[in-house]
PDB file of C-alpha atoms in Angstrom:
ATOM      1  CA  UNK A   1      11.441   6.562  17.930  1.00 76.00           C
ATOM      2  CA  UNK A   2      14.966   6.645  19.401  1.00 75.00           C
ATOM      3  CA  UNK A   3      13.727   4.459  22.277  1.00 82.00           C
ATOM      4  CA  UNK A   4      12.535   1.718  19.899  1.00 92.00           C
ATOM      5  CA  UNK A   5      14.081  -1.751  20.042  1.00 94.00           C
ATOM      6  CA  UNK A   6      13.060  -2.553  16.477  1.00 97.00           C
ATOM      7  CA  UNK A   7      12.659  -0.039  13.624  1.00 97.00           C
ATOM      8  CA  UNK A   8      11.155  -1.231  10.341  1.00 98.00           C
ATOM      9  CA  UNK A   9       9.905   0.365   7.104  1.00 98.00           C
ATOM     10  CA  UNK A  10       6.322   0.202   5.834  1.00 98.00           C
ATOM     11  CA  UNK A  11       6.733   0.592   2.072  1.00 98.00           C
ATOM     12  CA  UNK A  12       4.330   2.133  -0.412  1.00 98.00           C
ATOM     13  CA  UNK A  13       2.865   0.100  -3.267  1.00 98.00           C
ATOM     14  CA  UNK A  14       1.523   0.869  -6.705  1.00 97.00           C
ATOM     15  CA  UNK A  15      -1.314  -0.850  -8.532  1.00 96.00           C
ATOM     16  CA  UNK A  16       0.236  -0.991 -12.009  1.00 95.00           C
ATOM     17  CA  UNK A  17      -3.192  -1.982 -13.338  1.00 94.00           C
ATOM     18  CA  UNK A  18      -6.616  -2.652 -11.834  1.00 94.00           C
ATOM     19  CA  UNK A  19      -9.461  -4.484 -13.593  1.00 94.00           C
ATOM     20  CA  UNK A  20     -12.839  -5.000 -11.914  1.00 94.00           C
ATOM     21  CA  UNK A  21     -14.515  -8.223 -13.034  1.00 93.00           C
ATOM     22  CA  UNK A  22     -17.782  -8.016 -11.106  1.00 89.00           C
ATOM     23  CA  UNK A  23     -19.492  -7.538  -7.775  1.00 86.00           C
ATOM     24  CA  UNK A  24     -19.876 -10.469  -5.394  1.00 83.00           C
ATOM     25  CA  UNK A  25     -22.935 -11.393  -3.340  1.00 81.00           C
ATOM     26  CA  UNK A  26     -21.184 -10.050  -0.199  1.00 81.00           C
ATOM     27  CA  UNK A  27     -20.792  -6.604  -1.795  1.00 76.00           C
ATOM     28  CA  UNK A  28     -17.050  -6.897  -2.412  1.00 79.00           C
ATOM     29  CA  UNK A  29     -15.673  -6.704  -5.938  1.00 86.00           C
ATOM     30  CA  UNK A  30     -13.777  -9.387  -7.840  1.00 90.00           C
ATOM     31  CA  UNK A  31     -10.693  -7.767  -9.277  1.00 93.00           C
ATOM     32  CA  UNK A  32      -7.344  -8.361 -10.888  1.00 94.00           C
ATOM     33  CA  UNK A  33      -4.446  -6.094 -10.063  1.00 94.00           C
ATOM     34  CA  UNK A  34      -0.668  -5.971 -10.229  1.00 94.00           C
ATOM     35  CA  UNK A  35       1.183  -4.877  -7.092  1.00 96.00           C
ATOM     36  CA  UNK A  36       4.725  -3.563  -7.010  1.00 97.00           C
ATOM     37  CA  UNK A  37       6.472  -1.999  -4.023  1.00 98.00           C
ATOM     38  CA  UNK A  38       8.335   1.301  -3.822  1.00 98.00           C
ATOM     39  CA  UNK A  39      11.533   2.157  -1.972  1.00 97.00           C
ATOM     40  CA  UNK A  40       9.629   4.834  -0.077  1.00 98.00           C
ATOM     41  CA  UNK A  41       7.277   4.609   2.865  1.00 98.00           C
ATOM     42  CA  UNK A  42       6.456   5.098   6.515  1.00 98.00           C
ATOM     43  CA  UNK A  43       8.742   3.945   9.326  1.00 98.00           C
ATOM     44  CA  UNK A  44       7.621   2.293  12.553  1.00 98.00           C
ATOM     45  CA  UNK A  45       9.418   1.683  15.833  1.00 98.00           C
ATOM     46  CA  UNK A  46       8.507  -0.990  18.380  1.00 98.00           C
ATOM     47  CA  UNK A  47       9.469  -1.602  22.019  1.00 98.00           C
ATOM     48  CA  UNK A  48       8.314  -4.510  24.154  1.00 97.00           C
ATOM     49  CA  UNK A  49       5.965  -3.946  27.093  1.00 97.00           C
ATOM     50  CA  UNK A  50       5.487  -6.549  29.799  1.00 97.00           C
ATOM     51  CA  UNK A  51       2.026  -5.336  30.889  1.00 97.00           C
ATOM     52  CA  UNK A  52       0.142  -6.303  27.730  1.00 98.00           C
ATOM     53  CA  UNK A  53      -0.726  -2.697  26.804  1.00 98.00           C
ATOM     54  CA  UNK A  54      -0.660  -1.622  23.134  1.00 98.00           C
ATOM     55  CA  UNK A  55       0.224   2.069  22.875  1.00 98.00           C
ATOM     56  CA  UNK A  56       0.696   4.025  19.666  1.00 98.00           C
ATOM     57  CA  UNK A  57       2.874   6.876  20.887  1.00 96.00           C
ATOM     58  CA  UNK A  58       2.404   8.991  17.748  1.00 96.00           C
ATOM     59  CA  UNK A  59      -0.846  10.864  17.291  1.00 94.00           C
ATOM     60  CA  UNK A  60      -2.312  10.610  13.785  1.00 92.00           C
ATOM     61  CA  UNK A  61      -4.576  13.607  13.072  1.00 90.00           C
ATOM     62  CA  UNK A  62      -8.172  12.568  12.401  1.00 89.00           C
ATOM     63  CA  UNK A  63      -7.636   8.927  13.422  1.00 92.00           C
ATOM     64  CA  UNK A  64      -8.617   7.934  16.998  1.00 95.00           C
ATOM     65  CA  UNK A  65      -5.986   5.767  18.728  1.00 96.00           C
ATOM     66  CA  UNK A  66      -8.116   2.642  18.981  1.00 96.00           C
ATOM     67  CA  UNK A  67      -9.286   2.901  15.329  1.00 95.00           C
ATOM     68  CA  UNK A  68      -5.780   3.080  13.893  1.00 97.00           C
ATOM     69  CA  UNK A  69      -4.948  -0.014  11.804  1.00 97.00           C
ATOM     70  CA  UNK A  70      -1.612  -0.282  13.625  1.00 98.00           C
ATOM     71  CA  UNK A  71      -3.341  -0.644  17.002  1.00 98.00           C
ATOM     72  CA  UNK A  72      -6.018  -2.934  15.576  1.00 98.00           C
ATOM     73  CA  UNK A  73      -3.372  -5.174  13.981  1.00 98.00           C
ATOM     74  CA  UNK A  74      -1.381  -5.385  17.219  1.00 98.00           C
ATOM     75  CA  UNK A  75      -4.439  -6.203  19.323  1.00 98.00           C
ATOM     76  CA  UNK A  76      -5.703  -8.763  16.829  1.00 98.00           C
ATOM     77  CA  UNK A  77      -2.342 -10.572  16.799  1.00 98.00           C
ATOM     78  CA  UNK A  78      -2.259 -10.417  20.588  1.00 98.00           C
ATOM     79  CA  UNK A  79      -5.764 -11.898  20.871  1.00 98.00           C
ATOM     80  CA  UNK A  80      -5.273 -14.611  18.237  1.00 98.00           C
ATOM     81  CA  UNK A  81      -1.912 -15.717  19.630  1.00 98.00           C
ATOM     82  CA  UNK A  82      -2.852 -15.482  23.301  1.00 98.00           C
ATOM     83  CA  UNK A  83       0.291 -13.421  23.884  1.00 98.00           C
ATOM     84  CA  UNK A  84       0.371 -11.466  27.160  1.00 97.00           C
ATOM     85  CA  UNK A  85       3.087  -9.056  26.059  1.00 98.00           C
ATOM     86  CA  UNK A  86       2.391  -5.571  24.731  1.00 98.00           C
ATOM     87  CA  UNK A  87       4.233  -2.874  22.810  1.00 98.00           C
ATOM     88  CA  UNK A  88       4.931   0.825  22.517  1.00 98.00           C
ATOM     89  CA  UNK A  89       4.790   1.839  18.850  1.00 98.00           C
ATOM     90  CA  UNK A  90       6.006   4.995  17.108  1.00 98.00           C
ATOM     91  CA  UNK A  91       5.093   6.059  13.578  1.00 98.00           C
ATOM     92  CA  UNK A  92       6.972   8.333  11.191  1.00 97.00           C
ATOM     93  CA  UNK A  93       4.124   9.021   8.725  1.00 96.00           C
ATOM     94  CA  UNK A  94       5.361   9.841   5.217  1.00 95.00           C
ATOM     95  CA  UNK A  95       2.666   8.300   3.020  1.00 94.00           C
ATOM     96  CA  UNK A  96      -0.579  10.217   2.408  1.00 90.00           C
ATOM     97  CA  UNK A  97      -3.857   8.809   3.697  1.00 86.00           C
ATOM     98  CA  UNK A  98      -6.408   8.094   0.977  1.00 84.00           C
ATOM     99  CA  UNK A  99      -3.641   8.083  -1.622  1.00 91.00           C
ATOM    100  CA  UNK A 100      -3.992   4.555  -2.995  1.00 93.00           C
ATOM    101  CA  UNK A 101      -0.394   3.670  -2.183  1.00 96.00           C
ATOM    102  CA  UNK A 102      -1.148   1.462   0.800  1.00 93.00           C
ATOM    103  CA  UNK A 103      -0.148   3.549   3.819  1.00 91.00           C
ATOM    104  CA  UNK A 104      -2.503   2.086   6.442  1.00 94.00           C
ATOM    105  CA  UNK A 105      -2.356  -1.469   5.087  1.00 96.00           C
ATOM    106  CA  UNK A 106       1.437  -1.367   4.951  1.00 98.00           C
ATOM    107  CA  UNK A 107       1.640  -0.034   8.522  1.00 98.00           C
ATOM    108  CA  UNK A 108      -0.611  -2.896   9.668  1.00 98.00           C
ATOM    109  CA  UNK A 109       1.532  -5.524   7.895  1.00 98.00           C
ATOM    110  CA  UNK A 110       4.765  -4.117   9.340  1.00 98.00           C
ATOM    111  CA  UNK A 111       3.138  -4.215  12.782  1.00 98.00           C
ATOM    112  CA  UNK A 112       2.203  -7.891  12.391  1.00 98.00           C
ATOM    113  CA  UNK A 113       5.703  -8.885  11.228  1.00 98.00           C
ATOM    114  CA  UNK A 114       7.453  -6.758  13.859  1.00 98.00           C
ATOM    115  CA  UNK A 115       5.400  -8.044  16.783  1.00 98.00           C
ATOM    116  CA  UNK A 116       5.646 -11.639  15.569  1.00 98.00           C
ATOM    117  CA  UNK A 117       9.408 -11.171  15.945  1.00 97.00           C
ATOM    118  CA  UNK A 118       9.351  -9.062  19.125  1.00 97.00           C
ATOM    119  CA  UNK A 119       6.942 -11.414  20.900  1.00 98.00           C
ATOM    120  CA  UNK A 120       8.775 -14.532  19.596  1.00 97.00           C
ATOM    121  CA  UNK A 121       5.546 -15.989  18.163  1.00 98.00           C
ATOM    122  CA  UNK A 122       7.170 -17.548  15.088  1.00 97.00           C
ATOM    123  CA  UNK A 123       3.959 -17.530  13.072  1.00 98.00           C
ATOM    124  CA  UNK A 124       4.124 -18.648   9.434  1.00 98.00           C
ATOM    125  CA  UNK A 125       3.759 -16.102   6.644  1.00 97.00           C
ATOM    126  CA  UNK A 126       0.505 -17.813   5.613  1.00 97.00           C
ATOM    127  CA  UNK A 127      -0.948 -17.402   9.090  1.00 98.00           C
ATOM    128  CA  UNK A 128       0.079 -13.747   9.329  1.00 98.00           C
ATOM    129  CA  UNK A 129      -1.326 -13.043   5.834  1.00 97.00           C
ATOM    130  CA  UNK A 130      -4.655 -14.674   6.758  1.00 97.00           C
ATOM    131  CA  UNK A 131      -4.858 -12.519   9.872  1.00 98.00           C
ATOM    132  CA  UNK A 132      -3.919  -9.482   7.769  1.00 97.00           C
ATOM    133  CA  UNK A 133      -6.803 -10.141   5.384  1.00 95.00           C
ATOM    134  CA  UNK A 134      -9.267  -9.632   8.261  1.00 96.00           C
ATOM    135  CA  UNK A 135      -7.842  -6.095   8.608  1.00 96.00           C
ATOM    136  CA  UNK A 136      -7.930  -5.176   4.910  1.00 92.00           C
ATOM    137  CA  UNK A 137      -7.684  -6.657   1.415  1.00 90.00           C
ATOM    138  CA  UNK A 138      -4.263  -5.067   0.745  1.00 93.00           C
ATOM    139  CA  UNK A 139      -2.597  -6.214   3.988  1.00 96.00           C
ATOM    140  CA  UNK A 140      -1.597  -9.737   2.775  1.00 96.00           C
ATOM    141  CA  UNK A 141       0.551  -8.469  -0.114  1.00 97.00           C
ATOM    142  CA  UNK A 142       2.572  -6.354   2.337  1.00 98.00           C
ATOM    143  CA  UNK A 143       2.889  -9.314   4.729  1.00 98.00           C
ATOM    144  CA  UNK A 144       4.280 -11.462   1.902  1.00 98.00           C
ATOM    145  CA  UNK A 145       6.474  -8.695   0.502  1.00 98.00           C
ATOM    146  CA  UNK A 146       6.706  -9.846  -3.129  1.00 98.00           C
ATOM    147  CA  UNK A 147       5.414  -8.144  -6.257  1.00 97.00           C
ATOM    148  CA  UNK A 148       2.298 -10.046  -7.228  1.00 96.00           C
ATOM    149  CA  UNK A 149      -0.618 -10.490  -9.576  1.00 94.00           C
ATOM    150  CA  UNK A 150      -3.655 -10.402  -7.288  1.00 94.00           C
ATOM    151  CA  UNK A 151      -7.134 -11.813  -7.803  1.00 93.00           C
ATOM    152  CA  UNK A 152     -10.298 -12.261  -5.720  1.00 89.00           C
ATOM    153  CA  UNK A 153     -10.623  -9.139  -3.541  1.00 82.00           C
ATOM    154  CA  UNK A 154      -6.852  -8.804  -3.891  1.00 81.00           C
ATOM    155  CA  UNK A 155      -5.868 -11.639  -1.542  1.00 83.00           C
ATOM    156  CA  UNK A 156      -5.097 -14.410  -4.084  1.00 92.00           C
ATOM    157  CA  UNK A 157      -1.480 -13.628  -4.874  1.00 95.00           C
ATOM    158  CA  UNK A 158       0.778 -14.983  -7.612  1.00 94.00           C
ATOM    159  CA  UNK A 159       4.373 -13.688  -7.294  1.00 95.00           C
ATOM    160  CA  UNK A 160       5.731 -12.051 -10.466  1.00 95.00           C
ATOM    161  CA  UNK A 161       9.088 -10.721 -11.652  1.00 94.00           C
ATOM    162  CA  UNK A 162       8.688  -7.217 -13.055  1.00 94.00           C
ATOM    163  CA  UNK A 163      11.083  -4.573 -14.364  1.00 94.00           C
ATOM    164  CA  UNK A 164      12.097  -2.191 -11.553  1.00 97.00           C
ATOM    165  CA  UNK A 165      11.842   1.281 -13.119  1.00 97.00           C
ATOM    166  CA  UNK A 166      11.863   4.610 -11.342  1.00 98.00           C
ATOM    167  CA  UNK A 167       8.450   6.099 -10.632  1.00 98.00           C
ATOM    168  CA  UNK A 168       7.421   9.701 -10.254  1.00 98.00           C
ATOM    169  CA  UNK A 169       4.388   9.737  -7.971  1.00 98.00           C
ATOM    170  CA  UNK A 170       2.255  12.880  -7.810  1.00 98.00           C
ATOM    171  CA  UNK A 171       0.155  13.401  -4.686  1.00 97.00           C
ATOM    172  CA  UNK A 172      -3.000  15.485  -5.314  1.00 97.00           C
ATOM    173  CA  UNK A 173      -4.083  17.151  -2.086  1.00 95.00           C
ATOM    174  CA  UNK A 174      -7.389  15.330  -1.758  1.00 95.00           C
ATOM    175  CA  UNK A 175      -8.612  12.267   0.150  1.00 92.00           C
ATOM    176  CA  UNK A 176     -10.320   9.728  -2.120  1.00 93.00           C
ATOM    177  CA  UNK A 177     -12.865   7.441  -0.445  1.00 90.00           C
ATOM    178  CA  UNK A 178     -12.409   3.871  -1.701  1.00 88.00           C
ATOM    179  CA  UNK A 179     -15.953   2.959  -0.611  1.00 89.00           C
ATOM    180  CA  UNK A 180     -17.352   5.903  -2.560  1.00 93.00           C
ATOM    181  CA  UNK A 181     -15.562   4.874  -5.765  1.00 94.00           C
ATOM    182  CA  UNK A 182     -16.566   1.199  -5.519  1.00 91.00           C
ATOM    183  CA  UNK A 183     -20.206   2.140  -4.941  1.00 92.00           C
ATOM    184  CA  UNK A 184     -20.383   4.540  -7.918  1.00 94.00           C
ATOM    185  CA  UNK A 185     -22.977   3.286 -10.462  1.00 93.00           C
ATOM    186  CA  UNK A 186     -20.721   4.368 -13.342  1.00 94.00           C
ATOM    187  CA  UNK A 187     -17.821   2.142 -12.252  1.00 94.00           C
ATOM    188  CA  UNK A 188     -16.857  -0.509 -14.814  1.00 87.00           C
ATOM    189  CA  UNK A 189     -17.631  -3.894 -13.258  1.00 92.00           C
ATOM    190  CA  UNK A 190     -17.460  -6.281 -16.225  1.00 90.00           C
ATOM    191  CA  UNK A 191     -13.843  -6.369 -17.374  1.00 91.00           C
ATOM    192  CA  UNK A 192     -13.018  -9.805 -18.806  1.00 90.00           C
ATOM    193  CA  UNK A 193     -10.468 -11.761 -16.741  1.00 90.00           C
ATOM    194  CA  UNK A 194      -6.954 -11.859 -18.152  1.00 87.00           C
ATOM    195  CA  UNK A 195      -3.943 -14.134 -17.659  1.00 83.00           C
ATOM    196  CA  UNK A 196      -0.665 -13.042 -16.122  1.00 77.00           C
ATOM    197  CA  UNK A 197       1.131 -13.509 -19.444  1.00 73.00           C
ATOM    198  CA  UNK A 198      -1.054 -11.032 -21.347  1.00 73.00           C
ATOM    199  CA  UNK A 199      -0.888  -8.666 -18.395  1.00 71.00           C
ATOM    200  CA  UNK A 200       2.893  -8.563 -18.504  1.00 67.00           C
ATOM    201  CA  UNK A 201       2.517  -7.657 -22.171  1.00 62.00           C
ATOM    202  CA  UNK A 202       1.467  -4.201 -21.073  1.00 63.00           C
ATOM    203  CA  UNK A 203      -2.262  -3.902 -20.339  1.00 63.00           C
ATOM    204  CA  UNK A 204      -2.138  -1.236 -17.638  1.00 72.00           C
ATOM    205  CA  UNK A 205      -5.675   0.134 -17.445  1.00 89.00           C
ATOM    206  CA  UNK A 206      -7.226   1.113 -14.105  1.00 95.00           C
ATOM    207  CA  UNK A 207     -11.029   0.698 -14.180  1.00 95.00           C
ATOM    208  CA  UNK A 208     -11.397   3.134 -11.263  1.00 96.00           C
ATOM    209  CA  UNK A 209      -9.662   5.991 -13.066  1.00 97.00           C
ATOM    210  CA  UNK A 210     -12.620   7.423 -15.076  1.00 97.00           C
ATOM    211  CA  UNK A 211     -14.816   7.580 -11.957  1.00 97.00           C
ATOM    212  CA  UNK A 212     -12.067   9.165  -9.834  1.00 97.00           C
ATOM    213  CA  UNK A 213     -11.269  11.730 -12.551  1.00 97.00           C
ATOM    214  CA  UNK A 214     -14.940  12.711 -12.777  1.00 97.00           C
ATOM    215  CA  UNK A 215     -15.392  13.075  -9.013  1.00 96.00           C
ATOM    216  CA  UNK A 216     -12.034  14.646  -8.153  1.00 97.00           C
ATOM    217  CA  UNK A 217     -10.779  17.459 -10.445  1.00 97.00           C
ATOM    218  CA  UNK A 218      -7.510  17.545  -8.447  1.00 97.00           C
ATOM    219  CA  UNK A 219      -6.742  13.997  -9.638  1.00 97.00           C
ATOM    220  CA  UNK A 220      -7.781  14.771 -13.223  1.00 98.00           C
ATOM    221  CA  UNK A 221      -5.480  17.825 -13.247  1.00 98.00           C
ATOM    222  CA  UNK A 222      -2.553  15.808 -11.857  1.00 98.00           C
ATOM    223  CA  UNK A 223      -3.009  13.187 -14.594  1.00 98.00           C
ATOM    224  CA  UNK A 224      -3.079  15.936 -17.225  1.00 98.00           C
ATOM    225  CA  UNK A 225       0.154  17.441 -15.890  1.00 98.00           C
ATOM    226  CA  UNK A 226       1.989  14.105 -15.778  1.00 98.00           C
ATOM    227  CA  UNK A 227       0.611  13.019 -19.159  1.00 97.00           C
ATOM    228  CA  UNK A 228       2.551  15.881 -20.785  1.00 97.00           C
ATOM    229  CA  UNK A 229       5.716  13.854 -20.171  1.00 97.00           C
ATOM    230  CA  UNK A 230       4.789  10.171 -19.826  1.00 96.00           C
ATOM    231  CA  UNK A 231       1.833   7.794 -19.693  1.00 94.00           C
ATOM    232  CA  UNK A 232       0.254   8.613 -16.336  1.00 96.00           C
ATOM    233  CA  UNK A 233      -2.001   6.283 -14.378  1.00 96.00           C
ATOM    234  CA  UNK A 234      -3.978   6.191 -11.153  1.00 97.00           C
ATOM    235  CA  UNK A 235      -2.925   3.740  -8.436  1.00 97.00           C
ATOM    236  CA  UNK A 236      -5.732   1.882  -6.665  1.00 94.00           C
ATOM    237  CA  UNK A 237      -8.634   4.260  -6.137  1.00 93.00           C
ATOM    238  CA  UNK A 238      -6.180   7.156  -5.876  1.00 87.00           C
ATOM    239  CA  UNK A 239      -5.551   9.945  -5.206  1.00 95.00           C
ATOM    240  CA  UNK A 240      -1.913   9.333  -6.223  1.00 98.00           C
ATOM    241  CA  UNK A 241      -0.973   9.132  -9.901  1.00 98.00           C
ATOM    242  CA  UNK A 242       2.297   7.895 -11.357  1.00 97.00           C
ATOM    243  CA  UNK A 243       4.497   7.560 -14.409  1.00 97.00           C
ATOM    244  CA  UNK A 244       7.530   5.326 -14.938  1.00 96.00           C
ATOM    245  CA  UNK A 245      11.036   6.267 -16.110  1.00 97.00           C
ATOM    246  CA  UNK A 246      14.191   4.275 -16.944  1.00 96.00           C
ATOM    247  CA  UNK A 247      16.314   6.184 -14.421  1.00 97.00           C
ATOM    248  CA  UNK A 248      16.065   8.637 -11.551  1.00 98.00           C
ATOM    249  CA  UNK A 249      17.502  11.504 -13.584  1.00 98.00           C
ATOM    250  CA  UNK A 250      14.688  11.405 -16.133  1.00 98.00           C
ATOM    251  CA  UNK A 251      12.078  11.274 -13.365  1.00 98.00           C
ATOM    252  CA  UNK A 252      13.715  14.215 -11.611  1.00 98.00           C
ATOM    253  CA  UNK A 253      13.676  16.353 -14.778  1.00 98.00           C
ATOM    254  CA  UNK A 254       9.911  15.895 -15.047  1.00 98.00           C
ATOM    255  CA  UNK A 255       9.375  16.433 -11.330  1.00 98.00           C
ATOM    256  CA  UNK A 256      11.018  19.857 -11.572  1.00 98.00           C
ATOM    257  CA  UNK A 257       8.485  20.832 -14.262  1.00 97.00           C
ATOM    258  CA  UNK A 258       5.387  19.936 -12.242  1.00 97.00           C
ATOM    259  CA  UNK A 259       3.431  22.805 -10.625  1.00 96.00           C
ATOM    260  CA  UNK A 260       4.622  23.795  -7.146  1.00 95.00           C
ATOM    261  CA  UNK A 261       1.067  23.156  -5.922  1.00 96.00           C
ATOM    262  CA  UNK A 262       1.340  19.436  -6.779  1.00 97.00           C
ATOM    263  CA  UNK A 263       3.550  17.552  -4.274  1.00 97.00           C
ATOM    264  CA  UNK A 264       5.409  14.527  -5.615  1.00 97.00           C
ATOM    265  CA  UNK A 265       8.171  12.045  -4.837  1.00 98.00           C
ATOM    266  CA  UNK A 266      10.480   9.717  -6.757  1.00 98.00           C
ATOM    267  CA  UNK A 267      11.052   6.078  -5.805  1.00 98.00           C
ATOM    268  CA  UNK A 268      12.266   2.917  -7.458  1.00 98.00           C
ATOM    269  CA  UNK A 269       9.910  -0.013  -8.033  1.00 98.00           C
ATOM    270  CA  UNK A 270      10.891  -3.141  -6.106  1.00 98.00           C
ATOM    271  CA  UNK A 271       9.849  -6.777  -6.463  1.00 98.00           C
ATOM    272  CA  UNK A 272      10.962  -7.539  -2.882  1.00 98.00           C
ATOM    273  CA  UNK A 273       9.683  -4.951  -0.418  1.00 98.00           C
ATOM    274  CA  UNK A 274      12.169  -2.951   1.624  1.00 97.00           C
ATOM    275  CA  UNK A 275      10.493  -4.348   4.770  1.00 98.00           C
ATOM    276  CA  UNK A 276      11.421  -7.889   3.767  1.00 97.00           C
ATOM    277  CA  UNK A 277      14.894  -6.853   2.653  1.00 97.00           C
ATOM    278  CA  UNK A 278      15.409  -5.297   6.100  1.00 96.00           C
ATOM    279  CA  UNK A 279      14.076  -8.386   7.890  1.00 94.00           C
ATOM    280  CA  UNK A 280      16.406 -10.543   5.798  1.00 92.00           C
ATOM    281  CA  UNK A 281      19.349  -8.244   6.526  1.00 86.00           C
ATOM    282  CA  UNK A 282      19.686  -7.085   2.930  1.00 58.00           C
ATOM    283  CA  UNK A 283      18.580  -3.465   3.212  1.00 50.00           C
TER     284      UNK A 283
END
């Protein structure tokens, strides 16, 4: 990483709520969700290569090099732009895989924004977000970097201004398969659509939570532990669960009372992602 020309964060996100409205003809689900970023995440480093090669210099256990979303994002941008330059990429992986806090999608978005800058492509945010959508439904929100109410498969984004509390995020030691949860016959698929205004009034249900709790006792136990102190919720399809607090001190008091077998971290919610604050010179 010390050899990198450009070092950028890839922040985590929370789904503060998640309603599933129905299943589409293409198998995807129509949903409504509320994204907010956290001041916590992975970090990536990038250095220009003249030979067109894309090399992820950090091995990610269980993920072949060419399957990694970082490599796929870089190669897709390279192909779509016709750019002949390449990059060496390093990853400091801090976010859990299968945690529902956006690790892979955020890494892909940071890669697109970093290489757009490093390769002097000067693509618009809209164009980068559209490319990101071909990599995953959550990639566009990270490309745009603003807290948002999302509809469709999560790609129709309306920016929102939210309170920025402190979150305690518990990380059950289990990988939750998103595909498995969305294919479960017991999943609620008929939530009525709501408007942003009523959403901001506090409806924070996650339709995936009952299915995840039933399938993964580790997640159910984490929710029970956190619910002793605050209203705990699942983010995305999990496995991570979270509760909000008015300040870091209150979150830290609860964190110290969680079982030693349940890893956790504390981070502040952010309406502008730390990636975009860094790119704008504000971080």
